[in-house]
């Protein structure tokens, strides 16, 4: 069954769906189409910056609707906030170079993030090559590596924001598959997040290494990072197992891209998953429960 599902041309189907989403709907058809979507997925349009359904020319514009500024207050007390609306699938310390995508189902940290980036671009510790990939990511003695997985359902707000104050120095794009990341499928397919198309942003925050990964899914091949005009996801040219790198550090910009907590970072079409993997001192604590709903701006954890 798994092999059969993996053989489905999800990338092609997602591109077709993407083109369909761009088709401009006649004004008279917009309200009934969007109303059906709102009813099916429980969308709260009272939070939308524009509540008038006739304003959205196509499904893609409706999916990527913006919120009223006061709809998501950003927590200023805790150091890490949720970058998006969604459901918490898993969180905790990274152990043995394995990360849980859902309870009991793991994937390899190195397969997910890809090979280590050069120390010129990232402030990696100068660990000997024999050390585990996990230890090589930790830059400060006494720190641990943590992770948090947030699943965005089709009815959720589809933009995502910076979860903390940090500097993005590198982007790695894995073309990959576009299988569903629904929690039920995530329990069924091991290393699902390593198979799927994803955009890995890496950099550092005040406690060391920090990364945010936007994972694509069926009908969600389009991942946009606002400050990265060179990124093109779900392209027909796809080589399995490949990835491409881009550095935001240059002769003119030696620091990378500074991001403030809560700042707009990017967007998906439809729903998908965001994975945070970051370094923090041992007394870092998550304020979460697995399976809980969370909204952009709410606290994930703090010291």
PDB file of C-alpha atoms in Angstrom:
ATOM      1  CA  UNK A   1       0.000   0.000   0.000  1.00  0.00           C
ATOM      2  CA  UNK A   2       2.807   2.407   0.887  1.00  0.00           C
ATOM      3  CA  UNK A   3       4.658   1.612  -2.358  1.00  0.00           C
ATOM      4  CA  UNK A   4       1.440   2.103  -4.339  1.00  0.00           C
ATOM      5  CA  UNK A   5       0.817   5.467  -2.676  1.00  0.00           C
ATOM      6  CA  UNK A   6       4.418   6.598  -3.319  1.00  0.00           C
ATOM      7  CA  UNK A   7       3.932   5.807  -7.029  1.00  0.00           C
ATOM      8  CA  UNK A   8       1.039   8.305  -7.358  1.00  0.00           C
ATOM      9  CA  UNK A   9       2.234  11.348  -9.415  1.00  0.00           C
ATOM     10  CA  UNK A  10       1.565  13.826  -6.586  1.00  0.00           C
ATOM     11  CA  UNK A  11       3.871  16.495  -8.052  1.00  0.00           C
ATOM     12  CA  UNK A  12       2.027  16.521 -11.375  1.00  0.00           C
ATOM     13  CA  UNK A  13      -1.358  16.518  -9.624  1.00  0.00           C
ATOM     14  CA  UNK A  14      -0.229  19.369  -7.376  1.00  0.00           C
ATOM     15  CA  UNK A  15       0.891  21.468 -10.355  1.00  0.00           C
ATOM     16  CA  UNK A  16      -2.475  20.850 -12.042  1.00  0.00           C
ATOM     17  CA  UNK A  17      -4.276  21.840  -8.837  1.00  0.00           C
ATOM     18  CA  UNK A  18      -2.087  24.955  -8.604  1.00  0.00           C
ATOM     19  CA  UNK A  19      -3.075  26.027 -12.124  1.00  0.00           C
ATOM     20  CA  UNK A  20      -6.748  25.410 -11.323  1.00  0.00           C
ATOM     21  CA  UNK A  21      -6.401  27.587  -8.218  1.00  0.00           C
ATOM     22  CA  UNK A  22      -5.138  30.462 -10.395  1.00  0.00           C
ATOM     23  CA  UNK A  23      -8.232  30.465 -12.635  1.00  0.00           C
ATOM     24  CA  UNK A  24     -10.238  33.635 -12.037  1.00  0.00           C
ATOM     25  CA  UNK A  25     -13.774  32.837 -10.886  1.00  0.00           C
ATOM     26  CA  UNK A  26     -16.751  34.840 -12.145  1.00  0.00           C
ATOM     27  CA  UNK A  27     -17.947  37.247  -9.426  1.00  0.00           C
ATOM     28  CA  UNK A  28     -21.286  35.427  -9.055  1.00  0.00           C
ATOM     29  CA  UNK A  29     -19.522  32.078  -8.422  1.00  0.00           C
ATOM     30  CA  UNK A  30     -17.060  33.264  -5.773  1.00  0.00           C
ATOM     31  CA  UNK A  31     -19.375  33.362  -2.769  1.00  0.00           C
ATOM     32  CA  UNK A  32     -20.856  29.838  -3.223  1.00  0.00           C
ATOM     33  CA  UNK A  33     -17.418  28.258  -3.921  1.00  0.00           C
ATOM     34  CA  UNK A  34     -15.666  29.928  -0.976  1.00  0.00           C
ATOM     35  CA  UNK A  35     -18.657  29.399   1.320  1.00  0.00           C
ATOM     36  CA  UNK A  36     -18.468  25.648   0.656  1.00  0.00           C
ATOM     37  CA  UNK A  37     -14.750  25.686   1.506  1.00  0.00           C
ATOM     38  CA  UNK A  38     -15.402  27.732   4.668  1.00  0.00           C
ATOM     39  CA  UNK A  39     -18.098  25.284   5.784  1.00  0.00           C
ATOM     40  CA  UNK A  40     -15.986  22.187   4.951  1.00  0.00           C
ATOM     41  CA  UNK A  41     -12.821  23.291   6.754  1.00  0.00           C
ATOM     42  CA  UNK A  42     -14.190  25.590   9.472  1.00  0.00           C
ATOM     43  CA  UNK A  43     -12.555  28.833   8.281  1.00  0.00           C
ATOM     44  CA  UNK A  44     -13.130  31.881  10.512  1.00  0.00           C
ATOM     45  CA  UNK A  45     -13.579  34.740   8.033  1.00  0.00           C
ATOM     46  CA  UNK A  46     -14.142  37.280  10.823  1.00  0.00           C
ATOM     47  CA  UNK A  47     -10.345  37.236  11.295  1.00  0.00           C
ATOM     48  CA  UNK A  48      -9.622  37.957   7.615  1.00  0.00           C
ATOM     49  CA  UNK A  49      -8.338  41.397   6.657  1.00  0.00           C
ATOM     50  CA  UNK A  50     -10.926  41.326   3.838  1.00  0.00           C
ATOM     51  CA  UNK A  51     -14.143  39.505   4.801  1.00  0.00           C
ATOM     52  CA  UNK A  52     -15.951  40.141   1.482  1.00  0.00           C
ATOM     53  CA  UNK A  53     -15.693  36.862  -0.460  1.00  0.00           C
ATOM     54  CA  UNK A  54     -16.159  38.655  -3.787  1.00  0.00           C
ATOM     55  CA  UNK A  55     -12.760  40.306  -3.260  1.00  0.00           C
ATOM     56  CA  UNK A  56     -10.835  37.024  -3.840  1.00  0.00           C
ATOM     57  CA  UNK A  57     -10.427  36.478  -7.581  1.00  0.00           C
ATOM     58  CA  UNK A  58      -9.400  32.819  -7.325  1.00  0.00           C
ATOM     59  CA  UNK A  59      -8.921  29.998  -4.834  1.00  0.00           C
ATOM     60  CA  UNK A  60      -5.215  30.747  -4.506  1.00  0.00           C
ATOM     61  CA  UNK A  61      -5.914  34.309  -3.297  1.00  0.00           C
ATOM     62  CA  UNK A  62      -8.484  32.972  -0.850  1.00  0.00           C
ATOM     63  CA  UNK A  63      -6.054  30.358   0.538  1.00  0.00           C
ATOM     64  CA  UNK A  64      -3.405  33.044   1.084  1.00  0.00           C
ATOM     65  CA  UNK A  65      -5.760  35.575   2.705  1.00  0.00           C
ATOM     66  CA  UNK A  66      -4.182  37.941   5.225  1.00  0.00           C
ATOM     67  CA  UNK A  67      -5.479  38.474   8.768  1.00  0.00           C
ATOM     68  CA  UNK A  68      -6.536  41.621  10.562  1.00  0.00           C
ATOM     69  CA  UNK A  69      -3.506  43.051  12.430  1.00  0.00           C
ATOM     70  CA  UNK A  70      -5.118  42.518  15.855  1.00  0.00           C
ATOM     71  CA  UNK A  71      -6.223  38.933  15.097  1.00  0.00           C
ATOM     72  CA  UNK A  72      -2.902  37.373  16.234  1.00  0.00           C
ATOM     73  CA  UNK A  73      -1.159  39.247  19.064  1.00  0.00           C
ATOM     74  CA  UNK A  74       2.514  38.180  19.283  1.00  0.00           C
ATOM     75  CA  UNK A  75       3.598  36.936  22.729  1.00  0.00           C
ATOM     76  CA  UNK A  76       6.397  39.189  23.966  1.00  0.00           C
ATOM     77  CA  UNK A  77       7.143  37.201  27.156  1.00  0.00           C
ATOM     78  CA  UNK A  78       8.348  33.891  25.669  1.00  0.00           C
ATOM     79  CA  UNK A  79      11.411  33.607  23.440  1.00  0.00           C
ATOM     80  CA  UNK A  80       9.912  31.238  20.818  1.00  0.00           C
ATOM     81  CA  UNK A  81       6.392  31.636  19.396  1.00  0.00           C
ATOM     82  CA  UNK A  82       4.377  29.570  16.957  1.00  0.00           C
ATOM     83  CA  UNK A  83       5.232  30.652  13.387  1.00  0.00           C
ATOM     84  CA  UNK A  84       1.777  29.639  12.144  1.00  0.00           C
ATOM     85  CA  UNK A  85      -1.692  28.421  12.982  1.00  0.00           C
ATOM     86  CA  UNK A  86      -1.923  24.648  13.210  1.00  0.00           C
ATOM     87  CA  UNK A  87      -1.822  21.535  15.339  1.00  0.00           C
ATOM     88  CA  UNK A  88       1.183  20.473  17.436  1.00  0.00           C
ATOM     89  CA  UNK A  89       2.182  16.999  16.214  1.00  0.00           C
ATOM     90  CA  UNK A  90       5.345  16.613  18.275  1.00  0.00           C
ATOM     91  CA  UNK A  91       7.963  18.498  20.263  1.00  0.00           C
ATOM     92  CA  UNK A  92      10.859  17.905  22.636  1.00  0.00           C
ATOM     93  CA  UNK A  93      14.582  17.207  22.674  1.00  0.00           C
ATOM     94  CA  UNK A  94      16.244  15.633  19.643  1.00  0.00           C
ATOM     95  CA  UNK A  95      17.776  12.293  20.673  1.00  0.00           C
ATOM     96  CA  UNK A  96      20.125   9.933  18.818  1.00  0.00           C
ATOM     97  CA  UNK A  97      19.978  12.046  15.620  1.00  0.00           C
ATOM     98  CA  UNK A  98      16.303  11.040  15.225  1.00  0.00           C
ATOM     99  CA  UNK A  99      13.251  13.339  15.219  1.00  0.00           C
ATOM    100  CA  UNK A 100       9.638  12.227  15.707  1.00  0.00           C
ATOM    101  CA  UNK A 101       7.223  13.314  12.953  1.00  0.00           C
ATOM    102  CA  UNK A 102       4.346  11.897  15.025  1.00  0.00           C
ATOM    103  CA  UNK A 103       4.530   9.856  18.213  1.00  0.00           C
ATOM    104  CA  UNK A 104       6.539   6.673  17.610  1.00  0.00           C
ATOM    105  CA  UNK A 105       7.419   7.437  13.961  1.00  0.00           C
ATOM    106  CA  UNK A 106      10.857   8.983  13.446  1.00  0.00           C
ATOM    107  CA  UNK A 107      13.097  10.319  10.712  1.00  0.00           C
ATOM    108  CA  UNK A 108      16.819  11.010  10.443  1.00  0.00           C
ATOM    109  CA  UNK A 109      17.919  14.520  11.374  1.00  0.00           C
ATOM    110  CA  UNK A 110      20.701  14.461   8.770  1.00  0.00           C
ATOM    111  CA  UNK A 111      18.416  13.156   5.991  1.00  0.00           C
ATOM    112  CA  UNK A 112      15.913  15.892   6.793  1.00  0.00           C
ATOM    113  CA  UNK A 113      18.312  18.861   6.949  1.00  0.00           C
ATOM    114  CA  UNK A 114      20.856  17.482   4.477  1.00  0.00           C
ATOM    115  CA  UNK A 115      24.659  17.468   4.821  1.00  0.00           C
ATOM    116  CA  UNK A 116      26.292  19.980   7.090  1.00  0.00           C
ATOM    117  CA  UNK A 117      26.749  23.462   5.635  1.00  0.00           C
ATOM    118  CA  UNK A 118      30.280  24.903   5.573  1.00  0.00           C
ATOM    119  CA  UNK A 119      31.437  26.657   8.730  1.00  0.00           C
ATOM    120  CA  UNK A 120      32.053  29.813   6.696  1.00  0.00           C
ATOM    121  CA  UNK A 121      28.295  30.159   6.221  1.00  0.00           C
ATOM    122  CA  UNK A 122      27.143  28.793   9.550  1.00  0.00           C
ATOM    123  CA  UNK A 123      28.479  29.175  13.063  1.00  0.00           C
ATOM    124  CA  UNK A 124      28.829  25.424  13.564  1.00  0.00           C
ATOM    125  CA  UNK A 125      31.022  24.120  16.317  1.00  0.00           C
ATOM    126  CA  UNK A 126      34.383  22.811  15.156  1.00  0.00           C
ATOM    127  CA  UNK A 127      33.491  19.257  16.126  1.00  0.00           C
ATOM    128  CA  UNK A 128      35.618  16.395  14.797  1.00  0.00           C
ATOM    129  CA  UNK A 129      34.125  14.687  11.681  1.00  0.00           C
ATOM    130  CA  UNK A 130      33.470  11.519  13.702  1.00  0.00           C
ATOM    131  CA  UNK A 131      31.004  13.293  15.981  1.00  0.00           C
ATOM    132  CA  UNK A 132      27.295  12.770  15.381  1.00  0.00           C
ATOM    133  CA  UNK A 133      25.477  15.182  13.075  1.00  0.00           C
ATOM    134  CA  UNK A 134      23.388  16.270  16.052  1.00  0.00           C
ATOM    135  CA  UNK A 135      26.446  17.242  18.106  1.00  0.00           C
ATOM    136  CA  UNK A 136      27.903  19.148  15.178  1.00  0.00           C
ATOM    137  CA  UNK A 137      24.835  21.413  15.124  1.00  0.00           C
ATOM    138  CA  UNK A 138      25.188  22.390  18.783  1.00  0.00           C
ATOM    139  CA  UNK A 139      27.514  25.388  19.016  1.00  0.00           C
ATOM    140  CA  UNK A 140      27.611  26.020  22.779  1.00  0.00           C
ATOM    141  CA  UNK A 141      28.617  23.674  25.560  1.00  0.00           C
ATOM    142  CA  UNK A 142      25.713  22.607  27.766  1.00  0.00           C
ATOM    143  CA  UNK A 143      23.090  23.271  25.089  1.00  0.00           C
ATOM    144  CA  UNK A 144      20.651  20.715  23.655  1.00  0.00           C
ATOM    145  CA  UNK A 145      18.855  20.393  20.308  1.00  0.00           C
ATOM    146  CA  UNK A 146      15.059  20.766  20.325  1.00  0.00           C
ATOM    147  CA  UNK A 147      12.334  20.279  17.736  1.00  0.00           C
ATOM    148  CA  UNK A 148       8.682  21.175  17.202  1.00  0.00           C
ATOM    149  CA  UNK A 149       6.337  20.003  14.407  1.00  0.00           C
ATOM    150  CA  UNK A 150       3.240  22.059  13.462  1.00  0.00           C
ATOM    151  CA  UNK A 151       0.664  20.738  10.982  1.00  0.00           C
ATOM    152  CA  UNK A 152      -1.382  23.317   9.037  1.00  0.00           C
ATOM    153  CA  UNK A 153      -4.810  22.014   8.033  1.00  0.00           C
ATOM    154  CA  UNK A 154      -6.530  23.293   4.847  1.00  0.00           C
ATOM    155  CA  UNK A 155      -8.729  25.668   6.868  1.00  0.00           C
ATOM    156  CA  UNK A 156      -5.826  27.296   8.731  1.00  0.00           C
ATOM    157  CA  UNK A 157      -4.242  30.673   8.017  1.00  0.00           C
ATOM    158  CA  UNK A 158      -1.562  29.824   5.427  1.00  0.00           C
ATOM    159  CA  UNK A 159       1.123  32.455   6.005  1.00  0.00           C
ATOM    160  CA  UNK A 160       3.969  31.747   8.393  1.00  0.00           C
ATOM    161  CA  UNK A 161       6.109  34.117  10.421  1.00  0.00           C
ATOM    162  CA  UNK A 162       9.429  34.291  12.221  1.00  0.00           C
ATOM    163  CA  UNK A 163       9.232  32.270  15.471  1.00  0.00           C
ATOM    164  CA  UNK A 164      11.957  34.306  17.213  1.00  0.00           C
ATOM    165  CA  UNK A 165      14.606  36.974  16.659  1.00  0.00           C
ATOM    166  CA  UNK A 166      17.205  35.252  14.470  1.00  0.00           C
ATOM    167  CA  UNK A 167      19.388  35.632  11.370  1.00  0.00           C
ATOM    168  CA  UNK A 168      18.811  33.425   8.310  1.00  0.00           C
ATOM    169  CA  UNK A 169      22.100  32.676   6.575  1.00  0.00           C
ATOM    170  CA  UNK A 170      21.264  29.756   4.273  1.00  0.00           C
ATOM    171  CA  UNK A 171      18.442  28.155   2.280  1.00  0.00           C
ATOM    172  CA  UNK A 172      18.418  24.538   1.120  1.00  0.00           C
ATOM    173  CA  UNK A 173      15.620  23.415  -1.229  1.00  0.00           C
ATOM    174  CA  UNK A 174      14.831  19.701  -1.610  1.00  0.00           C
ATOM    175  CA  UNK A 175      12.502  19.105  -4.612  1.00  0.00           C
ATOM    176  CA  UNK A 176      11.168  15.749  -3.298  1.00  0.00           C
ATOM    177  CA  UNK A 177       7.704  14.195  -3.429  1.00  0.00           C
ATOM    178  CA  UNK A 178       4.429  15.853  -2.479  1.00  0.00           C
ATOM    179  CA  UNK A 179       2.678  13.236  -0.369  1.00  0.00           C
ATOM    180  CA  UNK A 180       0.026  14.222   2.152  1.00  0.00           C
ATOM    181  CA  UNK A 181       1.375  15.298   5.560  1.00  0.00           C
ATOM    182  CA  UNK A 182      -1.916  14.619   7.315  1.00  0.00           C
ATOM    183  CA  UNK A 183      -1.124  13.082  10.757  1.00  0.00           C
ATOM    184  CA  UNK A 184      -2.729   9.789   9.670  1.00  0.00           C
ATOM    185  CA  UNK A 185      -0.351   9.510   6.699  1.00  0.00           C
ATOM    186  CA  UNK A 186       2.593  10.657   8.865  1.00  0.00           C
ATOM    187  CA  UNK A 187       1.946   7.627  11.132  1.00  0.00           C
ATOM    188  CA  UNK A 188       1.859   5.342   8.101  1.00  0.00           C
ATOM    189  CA  UNK A 189       5.007   6.405   6.160  1.00  0.00           C
ATOM    190  CA  UNK A 190       8.347   6.493   7.984  1.00  0.00           C
ATOM    191  CA  UNK A 191      10.600   9.425   7.056  1.00  0.00           C
ATOM    192  CA  UNK A 192       7.690  11.100   5.223  1.00  0.00           C
ATOM    193  CA  UNK A 193       9.177  14.553   5.855  1.00  0.00           C
ATOM    194  CA  UNK A 194      12.480  13.431   4.288  1.00  0.00           C
ATOM    195  CA  UNK A 195      10.692  12.279   1.110  1.00  0.00           C
ATOM    196  CA  UNK A 196       8.638  15.449   0.610  1.00  0.00           C
ATOM    197  CA  UNK A 197       9.609  18.715  -1.028  1.00  0.00           C
ATOM    198  CA  UNK A 198      10.840  21.165   1.592  1.00  0.00           C
ATOM    199  CA  UNK A 199      12.643  24.442   2.102  1.00  0.00           C
ATOM    200  CA  UNK A 200      15.149  24.478   4.977  1.00  0.00           C
ATOM    201  CA  UNK A 201      16.129  27.893   6.346  1.00  0.00           C
ATOM    202  CA  UNK A 202      19.113  27.768   8.701  1.00  0.00           C
ATOM    203  CA  UNK A 203      20.846  30.418  10.740  1.00  0.00           C
ATOM    204  CA  UNK A 204      21.379  31.324  14.339  1.00  0.00           C
ATOM    205  CA  UNK A 205      19.689  33.036  17.284  1.00  0.00           C
ATOM    206  CA  UNK A 206      21.036  34.195  20.624  1.00  0.00           C
ATOM    207  CA  UNK A 207      21.451  30.594  21.841  1.00  0.00           C
ATOM    208  CA  UNK A 208      23.108  29.159  18.707  1.00  0.00           C
ATOM    209  CA  UNK A 209      21.786  27.100  15.779  1.00  0.00           C
ATOM    210  CA  UNK A 210      18.201  27.746  14.587  1.00  0.00           C
ATOM    211  CA  UNK A 211      16.275  26.331  11.619  1.00  0.00           C
ATOM    212  CA  UNK A 212      12.770  26.541  10.186  1.00  0.00           C
ATOM    213  CA  UNK A 213      11.676  24.058   7.517  1.00  0.00           C
ATOM    214  CA  UNK A 214       8.548  24.477   5.402  1.00  0.00           C
ATOM    215  CA  UNK A 215       7.460  21.009   4.231  1.00  0.00           C
ATOM    216  CA  UNK A 216       5.348  20.755   1.075  1.00  0.00           C
ATOM    217  CA  UNK A 217       2.450  18.330   0.655  1.00  0.00           C
ATOM    218  CA  UNK A 218      -0.085  17.185  -1.933  1.00  0.00           C
ATOM    219  CA  UNK A 219      -1.511  20.330  -3.592  1.00  0.00           C
ATOM    220  CA  UNK A 220       1.015  22.419  -1.611  1.00  0.00           C
ATOM    221  CA  UNK A 221       4.031  22.377  -3.912  1.00  0.00           C
ATOM    222  CA  UNK A 222       4.065  26.156  -3.813  1.00  0.00           C
ATOM    223  CA  UNK A 223       6.195  27.369  -0.893  1.00  0.00           C
ATOM    224  CA  UNK A 224       7.092  31.050  -0.970  1.00  0.00           C
ATOM    225  CA  UNK A 225       9.752  32.778   1.148  1.00  0.00           C
ATOM    226  CA  UNK A 226       9.200  36.532   0.916  1.00  0.00           C
ATOM    227  CA  UNK A 227      12.858  37.594   0.948  1.00  0.00           C
ATOM    228  CA  UNK A 228      14.006  34.806  -1.430  1.00  0.00           C
ATOM    229  CA  UNK A 229      13.107  35.692  -5.018  1.00  0.00           C
ATOM    230  CA  UNK A 230      15.305  32.898  -6.440  1.00  0.00           C
ATOM    231  CA  UNK A 231      13.271  30.101  -4.834  1.00  0.00           C
ATOM    232  CA  UNK A 232      10.953  28.190  -7.211  1.00  0.00           C
ATOM    233  CA  UNK A 233       9.218  25.149  -5.735  1.00  0.00           C
ATOM    234  CA  UNK A 234       7.359  22.267  -7.422  1.00  0.00           C
ATOM    235  CA  UNK A 235       9.247  22.789 -10.667  1.00  0.00           C
ATOM    236  CA  UNK A 236       8.939  20.087 -13.378  1.00  0.00           C
ATOM    237  CA  UNK A 237      12.736  19.574 -13.295  1.00  0.00           C
ATOM    238  CA  UNK A 238      12.993  17.145 -10.403  1.00  0.00           C
ATOM    239  CA  UNK A 239      15.906  14.867  -9.613  1.00  0.00           C
ATOM    240  CA  UNK A 240      15.196  12.468  -6.764  1.00  0.00           C
ATOM    241  CA  UNK A 241      17.526  12.916  -3.817  1.00  0.00           C
ATOM    242  CA  UNK A 242      18.859  16.238  -5.105  1.00  0.00           C
ATOM    243  CA  UNK A 243      18.848  19.611  -3.375  1.00  0.00           C
ATOM    244  CA  UNK A 244      20.097  23.094  -4.126  1.00  0.00           C
ATOM    245  CA  UNK A 245      21.722  25.570  -1.754  1.00  0.00           C
ATOM    246  CA  UNK A 246      21.640  29.326  -1.576  1.00  0.00           C
ATOM    247  CA  UNK A 247      23.625  31.497   0.820  1.00  0.00           C
ATOM    248  CA  UNK A 248      22.293  34.825   2.059  1.00  0.00           C
ATOM    249  CA  UNK A 249      25.806  35.763   3.171  1.00  0.00           C
ATOM    250  CA  UNK A 250      27.781  37.730   0.573  1.00  0.00           C
ATOM    251  CA  UNK A 251      30.505  40.353   0.356  1.00  0.00           C
ATOM    252  CA  UNK A 252      27.813  43.034   0.701  1.00  0.00           C
ATOM    253  CA  UNK A 253      25.886  41.212   3.421  1.00  0.00           C
ATOM    254  CA  UNK A 254      28.116  39.432   5.918  1.00  0.00           C
ATOM    255  CA  UNK A 255      25.362  38.727   8.458  1.00  0.00           C
ATOM    256  CA  UNK A 256      22.487  37.192   6.459  1.00  0.00           C
ATOM    257  CA  UNK A 257      18.800  38.113   6.701  1.00  0.00           C
ATOM    258  CA  UNK A 258      17.763  39.418  10.139  1.00  0.00           C
ATOM    259  CA  UNK A 259      14.229  38.380  11.168  1.00  0.00           C
ATOM    260  CA  UNK A 260      12.230  39.788  14.070  1.00  0.00           C
ATOM    261  CA  UNK A 261       9.842  37.640  16.102  1.00  0.00           C
ATOM    262  CA  UNK A 262       6.427  37.689  14.395  1.00  0.00           C
ATOM    263  CA  UNK A 263       7.693  39.180  11.119  1.00  0.00           C
ATOM    264  CA  UNK A 264       6.143  37.819   7.888  1.00  0.00           C
ATOM    265  CA  UNK A 265       8.376  35.054   6.512  1.00  0.00           C
ATOM    266  CA  UNK A 266       6.456  33.122   3.843  1.00  0.00           C
ATOM    267  CA  UNK A 267       3.324  31.281   2.778  1.00  0.00           C
ATOM    268  CA  UNK A 268       1.929  27.946   1.595  1.00  0.00           C
ATOM    269  CA  UNK A 269      -0.923  27.165  -0.743  1.00  0.00           C
ATOM    270  CA  UNK A 270      -3.542  25.030   1.095  1.00  0.00           C
ATOM    271  CA  UNK A 271      -2.043  23.348   4.210  1.00  0.00           C
ATOM    272  CA  UNK A 272       1.260  21.759   5.163  1.00  0.00           C
ATOM    273  CA  UNK A 273       3.827  21.421   7.965  1.00  0.00           C
ATOM    274  CA  UNK A 274       6.490  23.542   9.636  1.00  0.00           C
ATOM    275  CA  UNK A 275       9.369  21.936  11.533  1.00  0.00           C
ATOM    276  CA  UNK A 276      11.538  23.946  13.920  1.00  0.00           C
ATOM    277  CA  UNK A 277      14.917  22.487  14.963  1.00  0.00           C
ATOM    278  CA  UNK A 278      17.012  24.683  17.217  1.00  0.00           C
ATOM    279  CA  UNK A 279      19.658  24.807  19.895  1.00  0.00           C
ATOM    280  CA  UNK A 280      18.884  26.087  23.398  1.00  0.00           C
ATOM    281  CA  UNK A 281      20.157  25.739  26.975  1.00  0.00           C
ATOM    282  CA  UNK A 282      19.089  22.657  28.964  1.00  0.00           C
ATOM    283  CA  UNK A 283      16.505  24.629  30.940  1.00  0.00           C
ATOM    284  CA  UNK A 284      14.451  25.455  27.814  1.00  0.00           C
ATOM    285  CA  UNK A 285      10.846  24.323  28.324  1.00  0.00           C
ATOM    286  CA  UNK A 286       7.983  23.912  25.851  1.00  0.00           C
ATOM    287  CA  UNK A 287       4.557  25.207  26.970  1.00  0.00           C
ATOM    288  CA  UNK A 288       2.696  22.678  24.813  1.00  0.00           C
ATOM    289  CA  UNK A 289       0.672  19.479  24.695  1.00  0.00           C
ATOM    290  CA  UNK A 290       0.851  17.075  21.751  1.00  0.00           C
ATOM    291  CA  UNK A 291      -2.268  17.376  19.617  1.00  0.00           C
ATOM    292  CA  UNK A 292      -3.215  20.851  20.799  1.00  0.00           C
ATOM    293  CA  UNK A 293      -4.339  23.573  18.389  1.00  0.00           C
ATOM    294  CA  UNK A 294      -2.113  26.634  18.316  1.00  0.00           C
ATOM    295  CA  UNK A 295      -2.253  29.995  16.596  1.00  0.00           C
ATOM    296  CA  UNK A 296       0.480  32.173  15.174  1.00  0.00           C
ATOM    297  CA  UNK A 297       1.917  34.421  17.884  1.00  0.00           C
ATOM    298  CA  UNK A 298       1.202  32.093  20.832  1.00  0.00           C
ATOM    299  CA  UNK A 299       4.083  30.849  22.978  1.00  0.00           C
ATOM    300  CA  UNK A 300       5.893  27.613  22.076  1.00  0.00           C
ATOM    301  CA  UNK A 301       8.452  27.762  24.879  1.00  0.00           C
ATOM    302  CA  UNK A 302      11.013  29.737  26.775  1.00  0.00           C
ATOM    303  CA  UNK A 303      13.886  29.650  29.236  1.00  0.00           C
TER     304      UNK A 303
END
